[in-house]
């Protein structure tokens, strides 16, 4: 008998593992393991989502005729897969598994599983992605610089999404110039989608409350779907209510008023479902494309959305497998500061940061601009050790898996890899946050000034960042204007701004 191992983010009936096995002969194994649940202290909602989705998926597999050995957390003594295989499946003819999403576990599959159990392991390529690591490597090979935009065009051709022959629909590859508006309240916010909780959800909620109470987050506002049917409902809801304005307000941010939509705006909330395998990325993109063809969503929204999935999502995975394991240790800006305590407590006077932390703690979610331009930007300006901020993002979001979190944080946010995710760092002062949100109106700090005692911390820290990294970035043509501005600034003004920044850097926890 062969054994198929189904990992917690492989919850798809189209998984290659299933295609390689016979339900009449073979068995499937799924396990809630201590090592996987605790190698970082995942947000409580992330654990509920994954365990509950796994239990529901095991049920789906049984309905489809598979025999599944399911190991529930706390009801067995195996801390990792190698010990489970060695303890229970030594007699298996073969273990079949699909390539996993994390270098750490893939390394264990390659090195430990067979060594510790003596059973031969067959590891299959993960067909749930649109670009294989080999395809990416071939695309990257010989290129002086890797740029997402060119990879994205390749993926448009490869998938045929929004293409007319070899040309992009609408005559342009990218409609971002029509996007990026602040939200002024003219368009009503989309309705919330809520799901009924069943016994499986309730059991897992109780388990997590009991076992993982010291992990970040609360469970009161757990709103994630935990079945493939609920994930499909979330996709339908997005296409109908959110996609038409996705492009316009993709970069906007708004102070929350209590589950009335400000925390998510028109974002899809689909990343956890896609990452877990509950939704197929190509099917998600085709649903969005169909909304354009049927006149239900404009091209700037649909193209922008599809770019996030076949562009950014596939690109970061390609970078991850191309550059790991050395990638994880990159720190080209030489940063070494610890992460301030408010990243866990959410208690800071900076209103923008407090809002992003609240969203994170209450929902295990923050949208891209909250992650990139607020909490990420602040860590970059402060000069936080990349490992510390990477671990934080891996812990706190429901959609966080190493292959996608690491390049986004280490590369896009911290620019610690020298620029695979952006030709210049995404550093910004408070003016950006003020332009794209209502946060500054509700803040104790003054976004209009930089050097006074109540000045917005982002402002002086921004100029400190630009000043201290002159050597790395002054020659970057995309930063010429910024260094020109700094050079033209009055010396006394620069000194005052840098002095204010130094005082903040001496005690960032006080902010
Ligand atoms: C510091 C940082 C850490 C991040 N960590 C993760 C992570 O652990 N897991 C994760 O899935 N995304 C991560 N992202 C990317 C992005 O922020 C989330 O995918 C997005 O916010 C999820 O919310 P949504 O589904 O509402 O996305 P939407 O804004 O609706 O976007 C649609 C979809 O596009 C994909 N997508 C968009 N941007 C990216 C991106 N940069 N990289 C990969 N996929 C993208 C996601 O699948 C997402 O569901 C991170 C971004 C940053 C800046
Ligand atoms: S003033 Fe500065 S700290 Fe306050 S909300 Fe605006 S950007 Fe954030």
PDB file of C-alpha atoms and ligand atoms in Angstrom, residues 350 352 430 433 439-440 443 445 447 456-458, ligand 2:
ATOM      1  CA  UNK A 350       0.884  56.535  15.727  1.00  0.00           C
ATOM      2  CA  UNK A 352      -1.826  54.609  11.178  1.00  0.00           C
ATOM      3  CA  UNK A 430       3.922  60.536   6.390  1.00  0.00           C
ATOM      4  CA  UNK A 433       0.019  57.900   4.311  1.00  0.00           C
ATOM      5  CA  UNK A 439      -5.324  58.274   9.434  1.00  0.00           C
ATOM      6  CA  UNK A 440      -3.447  61.521   9.990  1.00  0.00           C
ATOM      7  CA  UNK A 443      -3.434  61.182  14.985  1.00  0.00           C
ATOM      8  CA  UNK A 445       1.335  63.546  15.619  1.00  0.00           C
ATOM      9  CA  UNK A 447       2.041  65.004   9.555  1.00  0.00           C
ATOM     10  CA  UNK A 456       5.041  62.651  12.521  1.00  0.00           C
ATOM     11  CA  UNK A 457       7.766  60.049  13.203  1.00  0.00           C
ATOM     12  CA  UNK A 458       7.615  58.811   9.603  1.00  0.00           C
TER      13      UNK A 458
HETATM   14  S1  LIG B   2       0.731  61.677  11.390  1.00  0.00           S
HETATM   15 FE1  LIG B   2       2.309  60.183  10.949  1.00  0.00          FE
HETATM   16  S2  LIG B   2       2.113  58.669  12.572  1.00  0.00           S
HETATM   17 FE2  LIG B   2       0.232  59.850  12.562  1.00  0.00          FE
HETATM   18  S3  LIG B   2      -1.169  58.740  11.237  1.00  0.00           S
HETATM   19 FE3  LIG B   2      -0.138  60.220   9.953  1.00  0.00          FE
HETATM   20  S4  LIG B   2       1.598  59.139   9.123  1.00  0.00           S
HETATM   21 FE4  LIG B   2       0.881  57.955  10.855  1.00  0.00          FE
END
